[in-house]
């Protein structure tokens, strides 16, 4: 699989260290995060490559919210970093067996790295400067007992962008209800 690396400033580089000019051609490539990437790096990516904003109907409103945030200092001190992770859940008896696959963006505390923390109640202005990492795939098997497995995994550029945008689309706390207002 081809690979692109997201730089902290929002630009993409190929494995050969060449700056990407046409990001749509790289949507199926595996993404890697360079040192120093934060959630703000994702928004810098979208503004550096405006074609990417057309990938989802709620992307323009996310960009508007991003532009309203402070230029720095947007951190939630309770978390060490944010992580994008994949989950595969196998659900069996009782009922009809099914397989659920989804990605989620969550906070991670250094002292409890295996306990993802919900971020939906936090405004974007508390998250932009949080370090961003790509987490593992969690495989959950529900049955007579719950079995959890963790695996290294890869994320495509599209999966990375769309998963983060999807998660952030649920962040809509009115200004009057923001923590710290």
PDB file of C-alpha atoms in Angstrom:
ATOM      1  CA  UNK A   1       0.000   0.000   0.000  1.00  0.00           C
ATOM      2  CA  UNK A   2       1.267   3.479  -0.852  1.00  0.00           C
ATOM      3  CA  UNK A   3       1.883   5.811   2.068  1.00  0.00           C
ATOM      4  CA  UNK A   4       1.495   9.535   2.688  1.00  0.00           C
ATOM      5  CA  UNK A   5       2.674  11.373   5.763  1.00  0.00           C
ATOM      6  CA  UNK A   6       0.720  14.242   7.290  1.00  0.00           C
ATOM      7  CA  UNK A   7       3.062  17.010   8.404  1.00  0.00           C
ATOM      8  CA  UNK A   8       2.141  19.131  11.428  1.00  0.00           C
ATOM      9  CA  UNK A   9       1.608  22.130   9.132  1.00  0.00           C
ATOM     10  CA  UNK A  10      -1.050  20.248   7.162  1.00  0.00           C
ATOM     11  CA  UNK A  11       0.893  19.292   4.047  1.00  0.00           C
ATOM     12  CA  UNK A  12       1.183  15.713   2.786  1.00  0.00           C
ATOM     13  CA  UNK A  13       4.437  14.080   1.729  1.00  0.00           C
ATOM     14  CA  UNK A  14       4.946  10.830  -0.135  1.00  0.00           C
ATOM     15  CA  UNK A  15       7.324   8.109   0.997  1.00  0.00           C
ATOM     16  CA  UNK A  16       9.900   9.742  -1.291  1.00  0.00           C
ATOM     17  CA  UNK A  17       9.431  12.993   0.738  1.00  0.00           C
ATOM     18  CA  UNK A  18       7.772  14.775  -2.203  1.00  0.00           C
ATOM     19  CA  UNK A  19       4.997  17.240  -1.365  1.00  0.00           C
ATOM     20  CA  UNK A  20       1.629  15.991  -2.577  1.00  0.00           C
ATOM     21  CA  UNK A  21      -0.043  18.326  -5.059  1.00  0.00           C
ATOM     22  CA  UNK A  22      -3.171  16.267  -5.850  1.00  0.00           C
ATOM     23  CA  UNK A  23      -4.495  14.785  -2.593  1.00  0.00           C
ATOM     24  CA  UNK A  24      -7.561  13.132  -4.125  1.00  0.00           C
ATOM     25  CA  UNK A  25      -5.250  10.625  -5.800  1.00  0.00           C
ATOM     26  CA  UNK A  26      -3.933   9.698  -2.336  1.00  0.00           C
ATOM     27  CA  UNK A  27      -7.230   9.029  -0.557  1.00  0.00           C
ATOM     28  CA  UNK A  28      -6.653   5.258  -0.652  1.00  0.00           C
ATOM     29  CA  UNK A  29      -3.055   5.551   0.578  1.00  0.00           C
ATOM     30  CA  UNK A  30      -2.072   4.609   4.100  1.00  0.00           C
ATOM     31  CA  UNK A  31      -1.595   7.699   6.262  1.00  0.00           C
ATOM     32  CA  UNK A  32       1.153   8.192   8.809  1.00  0.00           C
ATOM     33  CA  UNK A  33       1.433  11.142  11.191  1.00  0.00           C
ATOM     34  CA  UNK A  34       4.700  13.063  11.441  1.00  0.00           C
ATOM     35  CA  UNK A  35       6.001  14.100  14.834  1.00  0.00           C
ATOM     36  CA  UNK A  36       4.161  17.097  16.188  1.00  0.00           C
ATOM     37  CA  UNK A  37       0.797  16.399  14.538  1.00  0.00           C
ATOM     38  CA  UNK A  38      -2.195  17.679  16.443  1.00  0.00           C
ATOM     39  CA  UNK A  39      -5.878  17.859  15.666  1.00  0.00           C
ATOM     40  CA  UNK A  40      -5.131  21.325  14.255  1.00  0.00           C
ATOM     41  CA  UNK A  41      -2.912  19.588  11.661  1.00  0.00           C
ATOM     42  CA  UNK A  42      -6.046  17.928  10.237  1.00  0.00           C
ATOM     43  CA  UNK A  43      -7.703  21.318   9.767  1.00  0.00           C
ATOM     44  CA  UNK A  44      -4.520  22.701   8.238  1.00  0.00           C
ATOM     45  CA  UNK A  45      -4.658  19.732   5.841  1.00  0.00           C
ATOM     46  CA  UNK A  46      -8.201  20.616   4.818  1.00  0.00           C
ATOM     47  CA  UNK A  47      -7.325  24.274   4.274  1.00  0.00           C
ATOM     48  CA  UNK A  48      -4.095  23.441   2.398  1.00  0.00           C
ATOM     49  CA  UNK A  49      -6.016  21.131   0.055  1.00  0.00           C
ATOM     50  CA  UNK A  50      -9.493  22.686  -0.413  1.00  0.00           C
ATOM     51  CA  UNK A  51     -10.636  19.796  -2.649  1.00  0.00           C
ATOM     52  CA  UNK A  52     -10.716  17.647   0.498  1.00  0.00           C
ATOM     53  CA  UNK A  53     -13.416  19.870   2.022  1.00  0.00           C
ATOM     54  CA  UNK A  54     -15.793  18.637  -0.698  1.00  0.00           C
ATOM     55  CA  UNK A  55     -15.567  15.049   0.628  1.00  0.00           C
ATOM     56  CA  UNK A  56     -18.376  15.571   3.128  1.00  0.00           C
ATOM     57  CA  UNK A  57     -21.312  17.905   3.464  1.00  0.00           C
ATOM     58  CA  UNK A  58     -20.462  18.915   7.038  1.00  0.00           C
ATOM     59  CA  UNK A  59     -16.781  19.659   6.342  1.00  0.00           C
ATOM     60  CA  UNK A  60     -17.404  23.361   5.496  1.00  0.00           C
ATOM     61  CA  UNK A  61     -19.135  23.958   8.839  1.00  0.00           C
ATOM     62  CA  UNK A  62     -16.227  22.257  10.644  1.00  0.00           C
ATOM     63  CA  UNK A  63     -13.817  24.627   8.864  1.00  0.00           C
ATOM     64  CA  UNK A  64     -15.948  27.591   9.993  1.00  0.00           C
ATOM     65  CA  UNK A  65     -15.818  26.381  13.595  1.00  0.00           C
ATOM     66  CA  UNK A  66     -12.054  25.862  13.282  1.00  0.00           C
ATOM     67  CA  UNK A  67     -11.548  29.423  12.060  1.00  0.00           C
ATOM     68  CA  UNK A  68     -13.448  30.755  15.108  1.00  0.00           C
ATOM     69  CA  UNK A  69     -11.036  29.054  17.517  1.00  0.00           C
ATOM     70  CA  UNK A  70      -7.942  30.675  19.047  1.00  0.00           C
ATOM     71  CA  UNK A  71      -4.698  30.341  17.078  1.00  0.00           C
ATOM     72  CA  UNK A  72      -3.058  28.333  19.873  1.00  0.00           C
ATOM     73  CA  UNK A  73      -3.493  27.035  23.403  1.00  0.00           C
ATOM     74  CA  UNK A  74      -6.469  24.812  22.538  1.00  0.00           C
ATOM     75  CA  UNK A  75      -5.788  21.922  24.911  1.00  0.00           C
ATOM     76  CA  UNK A  76      -7.714  19.824  27.395  1.00  0.00           C
ATOM     77  CA  UNK A  77      -5.173  19.219  30.152  1.00  0.00           C
ATOM     78  CA  UNK A  78      -6.874  16.053  31.431  1.00  0.00           C
ATOM     79  CA  UNK A  79      -5.751  14.183  28.293  1.00  0.00           C
ATOM     80  CA  UNK A  80      -2.263  13.250  27.183  1.00  0.00           C
ATOM     81  CA  UNK A  81      -3.351  13.021  23.543  1.00  0.00           C
ATOM     82  CA  UNK A  82      -6.207  12.214  21.162  1.00  0.00           C
ATOM     83  CA  UNK A  83      -6.312   8.870  19.377  1.00  0.00           C
ATOM     84  CA  UNK A  84      -8.197   7.638  16.357  1.00  0.00           C
ATOM     85  CA  UNK A  85      -8.993   3.964  16.787  1.00  0.00           C
ATOM     86  CA  UNK A  86     -10.790   1.211  14.902  1.00  0.00           C
ATOM     87  CA  UNK A  87     -13.182  -1.205  16.495  1.00  0.00           C
ATOM     88  CA  UNK A  88     -14.511  -4.470  15.093  1.00  0.00           C
ATOM     89  CA  UNK A  89     -17.300  -5.983  17.166  1.00  0.00           C
ATOM     90  CA  UNK A  90     -18.575  -9.489  16.577  1.00  0.00           C
ATOM     91  CA  UNK A  91     -22.003  -9.798  18.140  1.00  0.00           C
ATOM     92  CA  UNK A  92     -23.495 -13.265  18.418  1.00  0.00           C
ATOM     93  CA  UNK A  93     -26.002 -15.112  20.523  1.00  0.00           C
ATOM     94  CA  UNK A  94     -28.644 -14.224  21.502  1.00  0.00           C
ATOM     95  CA  UNK A  95     -30.054 -12.837  18.309  1.00  0.00           C
ATOM     96  CA  UNK A  96     -28.792 -12.718  14.777  1.00  0.00           C
ATOM     97  CA  UNK A  97     -24.982 -12.591  14.508  1.00  0.00           C
ATOM     98  CA  UNK A  98     -23.518  -9.397  13.060  1.00  0.00           C
ATOM     99  CA  UNK A  99     -20.234  -7.600  12.580  1.00  0.00           C
ATOM    100  CA  UNK A 100     -19.959  -3.870  13.428  1.00  0.00           C
ATOM    101  CA  UNK A 101     -16.909  -1.917  12.238  1.00  0.00           C
ATOM    102  CA  UNK A 102     -16.351   1.714  13.186  1.00  0.00           C
ATOM    103  CA  UNK A 103     -13.713   4.319  13.974  1.00  0.00           C
ATOM    104  CA  UNK A 104     -13.727   6.726  16.895  1.00  0.00           C
ATOM    105  CA  UNK A 105     -11.736   9.704  18.085  1.00  0.00           C
ATOM    106  CA  UNK A 106     -11.207   9.846  21.822  1.00  0.00           C
ATOM    107  CA  UNK A 107      -9.033  11.288  24.549  1.00  0.00           C
ATOM    108  CA  UNK A 108      -6.312   9.260  26.231  1.00  0.00           C
ATOM    109  CA  UNK A 109      -4.940   9.794  29.732  1.00  0.00           C
ATOM    110  CA  UNK A 110      -1.314   8.789  30.274  1.00  0.00           C
ATOM    111  CA  UNK A 111      -2.190   6.930  33.477  1.00  0.00           C
ATOM    112  CA  UNK A 112      -5.022   4.960  31.790  1.00  0.00           C
ATOM    113  CA  UNK A 113      -4.020   4.414  28.139  1.00  0.00           C
ATOM    114  CA  UNK A 114      -6.444   1.502  27.685  1.00  0.00           C
ATOM    115  CA  UNK A 115      -9.476   3.549  28.803  1.00  0.00           C
ATOM    116  CA  UNK A 116     -10.683   5.769  25.933  1.00  0.00           C
ATOM    117  CA  UNK A 117     -12.319   8.999  27.127  1.00  0.00           C
ATOM    118  CA  UNK A 118     -15.333  10.544  25.387  1.00  0.00           C
ATOM    119  CA  UNK A 119     -14.684  13.972  23.844  1.00  0.00           C
ATOM    120  CA  UNK A 120     -18.134  14.888  22.493  1.00  0.00           C
ATOM    121  CA  UNK A 121     -18.869  17.266  25.355  1.00  0.00           C
ATOM    122  CA  UNK A 122     -15.703  19.257  24.629  1.00  0.00           C
ATOM    123  CA  UNK A 123     -15.736  22.152  22.196  1.00  0.00           C
ATOM    124  CA  UNK A 124     -13.240  22.144  19.340  1.00  0.00           C
ATOM    125  CA  UNK A 125     -11.422  25.025  21.051  1.00  0.00           C
ATOM    126  CA  UNK A 126     -10.332  22.563  23.777  1.00  0.00           C
ATOM    127  CA  UNK A 127      -8.990  19.955  21.355  1.00  0.00           C
ATOM    128  CA  UNK A 128      -7.155  21.574  18.427  1.00  0.00           C
ATOM    129  CA  UNK A 129      -3.676  21.567  19.949  1.00  0.00           C
ATOM    130  CA  UNK A 130      -3.908  18.083  21.447  1.00  0.00           C
ATOM    131  CA  UNK A 131      -1.283  15.681  20.070  1.00  0.00           C
ATOM    132  CA  UNK A 132      -2.919  13.241  17.663  1.00  0.00           C
ATOM    133  CA  UNK A 133      -2.061   9.552  17.305  1.00  0.00           C
ATOM    134  CA  UNK A 134      -3.303   6.607  15.306  1.00  0.00           C
ATOM    135  CA  UNK A 135      -4.483   3.940  17.703  1.00  0.00           C
ATOM    136  CA  UNK A 136      -4.822   0.184  17.365  1.00  0.00           C
ATOM    137  CA  UNK A 137      -7.696  -1.896  16.111  1.00  0.00           C
ATOM    138  CA  UNK A 138      -9.753  -3.294  18.960  1.00  0.00           C
ATOM    139  CA  UNK A 139     -11.493  -6.560  18.187  1.00  0.00           C
ATOM    140  CA  UNK A 140     -14.389  -7.246  20.525  1.00  0.00           C
ATOM    141  CA  UNK A 141     -16.199 -10.588  20.521  1.00  0.00           C
ATOM    142  CA  UNK A 142     -19.496 -10.614  22.381  1.00  0.00           C
ATOM    143  CA  UNK A 143     -20.848 -13.996  23.418  1.00  0.00           C
ATOM    144  CA  UNK A 144     -21.040 -15.926  26.666  1.00  0.00           C
ATOM    145  CA  UNK A 145     -18.144 -13.720  27.707  1.00  0.00           C
ATOM    146  CA  UNK A 146     -16.533 -10.649  26.134  1.00  0.00           C
ATOM    147  CA  UNK A 147     -13.116 -11.144  24.563  1.00  0.00           C
ATOM    148  CA  UNK A 148     -10.960  -8.130  23.668  1.00  0.00           C
ATOM    149  CA  UNK A 149      -7.994  -8.212  21.319  1.00  0.00           C
ATOM    150  CA  UNK A 150      -5.781  -5.355  20.150  1.00  0.00           C
ATOM    151  CA  UNK A 151      -3.929  -5.236  16.821  1.00  0.00           C
ATOM    152  CA  UNK A 152      -1.757  -2.816  14.919  1.00  0.00           C
ATOM    153  CA  UNK A 153      -3.669  -1.453  11.966  1.00  0.00           C
ATOM    154  CA  UNK A 154      -3.425   0.986   9.061  1.00  0.00           C
ATOM    155  CA  UNK A 155      -5.695   3.904   8.171  1.00  0.00           C
ATOM    156  CA  UNK A 156      -6.234   5.273   4.688  1.00  0.00           C
ATOM    157  CA  UNK A 157      -6.103   9.022   4.196  1.00  0.00           C
ATOM    158  CA  UNK A 158      -9.850   9.080   3.467  1.00  0.00           C
ATOM    159  CA  UNK A 159     -10.671   6.965   6.513  1.00  0.00           C
ATOM    160  CA  UNK A 160      -8.524   9.236   8.680  1.00  0.00           C
ATOM    161  CA  UNK A 161     -10.096  12.489   7.462  1.00  0.00           C
ATOM    162  CA  UNK A 162     -13.664  11.243   7.342  1.00  0.00           C
ATOM    163  CA  UNK A 163     -13.556   9.489  10.722  1.00  0.00           C
ATOM    164  CA  UNK A 164     -12.301  12.615  12.474  1.00  0.00           C
ATOM    165  CA  UNK A 165     -14.793  14.845  10.651  1.00  0.00           C
ATOM    166  CA  UNK A 166     -17.635  12.456  11.488  1.00  0.00           C
ATOM    167  CA  UNK A 167     -16.740  12.415  15.175  1.00  0.00           C
ATOM    168  CA  UNK A 168     -16.386  16.198  15.330  1.00  0.00           C
ATOM    169  CA  UNK A 169     -19.696  16.699  13.546  1.00  0.00           C
ATOM    170  CA  UNK A 170     -21.372  15.653  16.805  1.00  0.00           C
ATOM    171  CA  UNK A 171     -19.644  18.469  18.701  1.00  0.00           C
ATOM    172  CA  UNK A 172     -22.234  21.182  18.762  1.00  0.00           C
ATOM    173  CA  UNK A 173     -22.298  22.539  22.290  1.00  0.00           C
ATOM    174  CA  UNK A 174     -23.767  26.057  22.213  1.00  0.00           C
ATOM    175  CA  UNK A 175     -21.308  28.764  23.280  1.00  0.00           C
ATOM    176  CA  UNK A 176     -23.405  29.415  26.388  1.00  0.00           C
ATOM    177  CA  UNK A 177     -22.867  25.824  27.552  1.00  0.00           C
ATOM    178  CA  UNK A 178     -19.126  25.535  26.824  1.00  0.00           C
ATOM    179  CA  UNK A 179     -16.905  24.327  29.629  1.00  0.00           C
ATOM    180  CA  UNK A 180     -14.789  27.228  30.796  1.00  0.00           C
ATOM    181  CA  UNK A 181     -16.959  30.011  29.309  1.00  0.00           C
TER     182      UNK A 181
END
